[in-house]
PDB file of C-alpha atoms in Angstrom:
ATOM      1  CA  MET A   1      -3.186  18.364   0.221  1.00 76.00           C
ATOM      2  CA  PRO A   2       0.554  18.970   0.940  1.00 84.00           C
ATOM      3  CA  VAL A   3       2.702  15.830   0.921  1.00 85.00           C
ATOM      4  CA  SER A   4       6.116  14.942   2.147  1.00 85.00           C
ATOM      5  CA  VAL A   5       8.564  12.390   0.867  1.00 86.00           C
ATOM      6  CA  PHE A   6       8.494   9.498   3.302  1.00 82.00           C
ATOM      7  CA  ALA A   7      10.224   6.014   3.413  1.00 82.00           C
ATOM      8  CA  LEU A   8       7.550   3.435   2.662  1.00 81.00           C
ATOM      9  CA  PRO A   9       8.073  -0.245   1.575  1.00 80.00           C
ATOM     10  CA  GLY A  10       7.116   0.378  -2.017  1.00 80.00           C
ATOM     11  CA  VAL A  11      10.478   2.258  -2.538  1.00 82.00           C
ATOM     12  CA  VAL A  12      12.251  -1.053  -2.023  1.00 81.00           C
ATOM     13  CA  THR A  13       9.627  -3.650  -3.324  1.00 81.00           C
ATOM     14  CA  VAL A  14       8.375  -1.961  -6.515  1.00 83.00           C
ATOM     15  CA  PRO A  15      11.855  -2.083  -8.323  1.00 80.00           C
ATOM     16  CA  ARG A  16      12.085  -5.881  -7.579  1.00 80.00           C
ATOM     17  CA  HIS A  17       9.419  -6.591 -10.040  1.00 81.00           C
ATOM     18  CA  VAL A  18       8.784  -3.464 -12.200  1.00 83.00           C
ATOM     19  CA  ARG A  19      11.525  -1.834 -14.245  1.00 85.00           C
ATOM     20  CA  ALA A  20      11.552   1.559 -12.691  1.00 85.00           C
ATOM     21  CA  ARG A  21      13.910   4.453 -13.197  1.00 85.00           C
ATOM     22  CA  ARG A  22      12.654   6.222  -9.952  1.00 87.00           C
ATOM     23  CA  VAL A  23      10.297   5.142  -7.190  1.00 88.00           C
ATOM     24  CA  ARG A  24       9.296   7.819  -4.605  1.00 88.00           C
ATOM     25  CA  SER A  25       6.933   7.535  -1.729  1.00 88.00           C
ATOM     26  CA  VAL A  26       5.042  10.358  -0.137  1.00 87.00           C
ATOM     27  CA  ILE A  27       2.590  10.759   2.830  1.00 88.00           C
ATOM     28  CA  ARG A  28       0.318  13.574   3.827  1.00 88.00           C
ATOM     29  CA  SER A  29       2.536  16.204   5.477  1.00 91.00           C
ATOM     30  CA  GLU A  30       0.559  16.276   8.804  1.00 90.00           C
ATOM     31  CA  VAL A  31       1.166  12.535   9.110  1.00 87.00           C
ATOM     32  CA  ALA A  32       4.814  12.888   8.315  1.00 88.00           C
ATOM     33  CA  ALA A  33       5.091  15.636  11.005  1.00 89.00           C
ATOM     34  CA  MET A  34       3.207  13.385  13.520  1.00 86.00           C
ATOM     35  CA  PHE A  35       5.764  10.525  12.931  1.00 84.00           C
ATOM     36  CA  SER A  36       8.554  12.993  13.049  1.00 86.00           C
ATOM     37  CA  SER A  37       7.555  14.193  16.558  1.00 87.00           C
ATOM     38  CA  LEU A  38       7.369  10.809  18.200  1.00 87.00           C
ATOM     39  CA  THR A  39       9.691  10.433  21.042  1.00 90.00           C
ATOM     40  CA  PRO A  40      10.292   7.371  23.224  1.00 90.00           C
ATOM     41  CA  ASP A  41       7.978   8.829  25.891  1.00 90.00           C
ATOM     42  CA  VAL A  42       5.205   9.324  23.399  1.00 87.00           C
ATOM     43  CA  VAL A  43       5.560   5.865  21.925  1.00 86.00           C
ATOM     44  CA  ASP A  44       5.301   4.358  25.454  1.00 88.00           C
ATOM     45  CA  THR A  45       1.867   5.964  25.779  1.00 88.00           C
ATOM     46  CA  VAL A  46       0.423   4.503  22.689  1.00 82.00           C
ATOM     47  CA  PRO A  47      -1.815   1.518  23.183  1.00 80.00           C
ATOM     48  CA  GLU A  48      -0.719  -1.772  21.624  1.00 80.00           C
ATOM     49  CA  THR A  49      -4.088  -2.180  19.990  1.00 81.00           C
ATOM     50  CA  LEU A  50      -7.112   0.049  19.354  1.00 85.00           C
ATOM     51  CA  ASP A  51     -10.554  -0.918  20.503  1.00 88.00           C
ATOM     52  CA  PRO A  52     -12.594  -2.628  17.893  1.00 89.00           C
ATOM     53  CA  ALA A  53     -15.073   0.337  17.274  1.00 92.00           C
ATOM     54  CA  THR A  54     -12.177   2.631  16.614  1.00 91.00           C
ATOM     55  CA  ARG A  55     -10.565   0.108  14.235  1.00 90.00           C
ATOM     56  CA  SER A  56     -13.684  -0.634  12.346  1.00 89.00           C
ATOM     57  CA  ALA A  57     -14.372   3.104  11.978  1.00 93.00           C
ATOM     58  CA  SER A  58     -10.894   3.838  10.544  1.00 92.00           C
ATOM     59  CA  ARG A  59     -10.237   4.038   6.742  1.00 93.00           C
ATOM     60  CA  TRP A  60      -6.949   3.834   4.819  1.00 92.00           C
ATOM     61  CA  LEU A  61      -6.008   4.612   1.166  1.00 92.00           C
ATOM     62  CA  MET A  62      -2.904   3.813  -0.947  1.00 91.00           C
ATOM     63  CA  LEU A  63      -2.468   5.416  -4.326  1.00 91.00           C
ATOM     64  CA  ALA A  64       0.157   4.547  -6.922  1.00 91.00           C
ATOM     65  CA  GLU A  65       0.824   6.559 -10.075  1.00 91.00           C
ATOM     66  CA  ALA A  66       3.239   5.409 -12.878  1.00 91.00           C
ATOM     67  CA  THR A  67       4.538   7.138 -16.030  1.00 90.00           C
ATOM     68  CA  GLY A  68       5.939   4.886 -18.803  1.00 89.00           C
ATOM     69  CA  PRO A  69       8.914   5.722 -21.154  1.00 87.00           C
ATOM     70  CA  ASP A  70       6.481   6.799 -23.746  1.00 89.00           C
ATOM     71  CA  GLY A  71       4.661   9.320 -21.448  1.00 90.00           C
ATOM     72  CA  ARG A  72       1.528   7.218 -20.764  1.00 91.00           C
ATOM     73  CA  ARG A  73       0.380   7.270 -17.214  1.00 92.00           C
ATOM     74  CA  ALA A  74      -1.584   4.962 -14.952  1.00 93.00           C
ATOM     75  CA  ARG A  75      -3.081   5.293 -11.550  1.00 94.00           C
ATOM     76  CA  GLY A  76      -4.204   2.706  -9.145  1.00 94.00           C
ATOM     77  CA  TRP A  77      -5.665   2.963  -5.721  1.00 95.00           C
ATOM     78  CA  VAL A  78      -6.935   0.613  -2.954  1.00 96.00           C
ATOM     79  CA  THR A  79      -8.976   1.623   0.058  1.00 96.00           C
ATOM     80  CA  GLY A  80     -10.499  -0.350   3.026  1.00 96.00           C
ATOM     81  CA  SER A  81     -11.192  -0.161   6.710  1.00 94.00           C
ATOM     82  CA  ASP A  82      -9.427  -1.536   9.769  1.00 93.00           C
ATOM     83  CA  ALA A  83      -5.780  -1.736   8.658  1.00 91.00           C
ATOM     84  CA  TYR A  84      -5.123  -4.060  11.610  1.00 89.00           C
ATOM     85  CA  GLU A  85      -7.590  -6.612  10.411  1.00 92.00           C
ATOM     86  CA  ALA A  86      -6.483  -6.265   6.812  1.00 93.00           C
ATOM     87  CA  THR A  87      -2.951  -6.910   7.824  1.00 92.00           C
ATOM     88  CA  ALA A  88      -3.954 -10.088   9.696  1.00 93.00           C
ATOM     89  CA  VAL A  89      -5.972 -11.286   6.677  1.00 94.00           C
ATOM     90  CA  ILE A  90      -2.974 -10.434   4.338  1.00 94.00           C
ATOM     91  CA  ALA A  91      -0.583 -12.551   6.426  1.00 94.00           C
ATOM     92  CA  VAL A  92      -2.872 -15.495   6.756  1.00 96.00           C
ATOM     93  CA  GLU A  93      -4.051 -15.553   3.170  1.00 95.00           C
ATOM     94  CA  GLY A  94      -0.470 -15.131   1.952  1.00 94.00           C
ATOM     95  CA  ALA A  95       0.690 -18.106   3.933  1.00 94.00           C
ATOM     96  CA  ARG A  96      -2.419 -20.175   2.780  1.00 95.00           C
ATOM     97  CA  ARG A  97      -1.683 -19.413  -0.851  1.00 94.00           C
ATOM     98  CA  LEU A  98       1.984 -20.259  -0.540  1.00 93.00           C
ATOM     99  CA  VAL A  99       1.137 -23.662   0.845  1.00 92.00           C
ATOM    100  CA  ALA A 100      -1.800 -24.308  -1.370  1.00 94.00           C
ATOM    101  CA  ASP A 101      -0.422 -22.873  -4.704  1.00 90.00           C
ATOM    102  CA  GLY A 102       3.322 -22.535  -4.084  1.00 88.00           C
ATOM    103  CA  ALA A 103       5.424 -19.810  -5.580  1.00 84.00           C
ATOM    104  CA  PRO A 104       8.676 -19.454  -7.476  1.00 82.00           C
ATOM    105  CA  ALA A 105      11.780 -19.852  -5.346  1.00 84.00           C
ATOM    106  CA  GLY A 106      13.592 -16.818  -4.055  1.00 86.00           C
ATOM    107  CA  THR A 107      12.527 -13.510  -2.510  1.00 85.00           C
ATOM    108  CA  LEU A 108       9.339 -12.139  -4.109  1.00 87.00           C
ATOM    109  CA  THR A 109       7.264  -9.139  -3.721  1.00 85.00           C
ATOM    110  CA  PRO A 110       3.589  -9.840  -2.984  1.00 85.00           C
ATOM    111  CA  ALA A 111       2.708  -8.958  -6.583  1.00 86.00           C
ATOM    112  CA  GLN A 112       5.170 -11.573  -7.824  1.00 88.00           C
ATOM    113  CA  ALA A 113       3.976 -14.268  -5.450  1.00 90.00           C
ATOM    114  CA  PHE A 114       0.296 -13.891  -5.910  1.00 91.00           C
ATOM    115  CA  ASP A 115      -2.197 -12.736  -8.565  1.00 92.00           C
ATOM    116  CA  PRO A 116      -2.839  -9.070  -7.429  1.00 92.00           C
ATOM    117  CA  GLU A 117      -6.473  -8.910  -8.694  1.00 94.00           C
ATOM    118  CA  SER A 118      -7.396 -12.193  -6.968  1.00 95.00           C
ATOM    119  CA  PHE A 119      -5.604 -11.128  -3.728  1.00 95.00           C
ATOM    120  CA  LEU A 120      -7.328  -7.765  -3.555  1.00 95.00           C
ATOM    121  CA  ASN A 121     -10.647  -9.210  -4.262  1.00 95.00           C
ATOM    122  CA  HIS A 122     -10.178 -11.713  -1.431  1.00 95.00           C
ATOM    123  CA  LEU A 123      -9.466  -8.924   0.917  1.00 94.00           C
ATOM    124  CA  GLY A 124     -12.693  -7.262   0.209  1.00 93.00           C
ATOM    125  CA  VAL A 125     -11.133  -3.934  -0.353  1.00 95.00           C
ATOM    126  CA  THR A 126     -12.191  -1.335  -3.121  1.00 96.00           C
ATOM    127  CA  TRP A 127      -9.535  -0.883  -5.747  1.00 96.00           C
ATOM    128  CA  GLN A 128      -9.092   0.355  -9.297  1.00 96.00           C
ATOM    129  CA  VAL A 129      -6.423   0.729 -11.834  1.00 95.00           C
ATOM    130  CA  HIS A 130      -6.815   2.880 -14.933  1.00 93.00           C
ATOM    131  CA  ASP A 131      -4.886   4.453 -17.702  1.00 89.00           C
ATOM    132  CA  THR A 132      -4.819   8.309 -17.293  1.00 84.00           C
ATOM    133  CA  GLY A 133      -3.455   9.055 -20.738  1.00 79.00           C
ATOM    134  CA  PRO A 134      -0.244  10.865 -21.778  1.00 80.00           C
ATOM    135  CA  GLU A 135       1.612  12.954 -19.226  1.00 67.00           C
ATOM    136  CA  ARG A 136       0.793  16.643 -19.449  1.00 66.00           C
ATOM    137  CA  GLY A 137       3.551  19.247 -19.628  1.00 58.00           C
TER     138      GLY A 137
END
């Protein structure tokens, strides 16, 4: 599957809580091409929301790969359905946890403010993180 470099939030948020020499985000090339072809006329024709059946039938996937200074690699992914609903649950649960549990002062990434495992489990998404071994030349 061809991918294109694409600006995503992780490029900014990951280095805030993980020492990283380089963070790069990519997206499937056909999706990047779709975003690149958007014009104001096209944007005006996009509905503000999708119908519930279309939303519930949709799937999303995020994948992260990391290589440590010693060459060890790890890969994590999370997948779910209805990104609109997931976004709403993330916002509400984040606010609830901030009020109930507090967080250190200052600007934080979600992984700094909340326990990632607990948060992902609350969302009801499928996720996994595993060591993939040393980098292959």
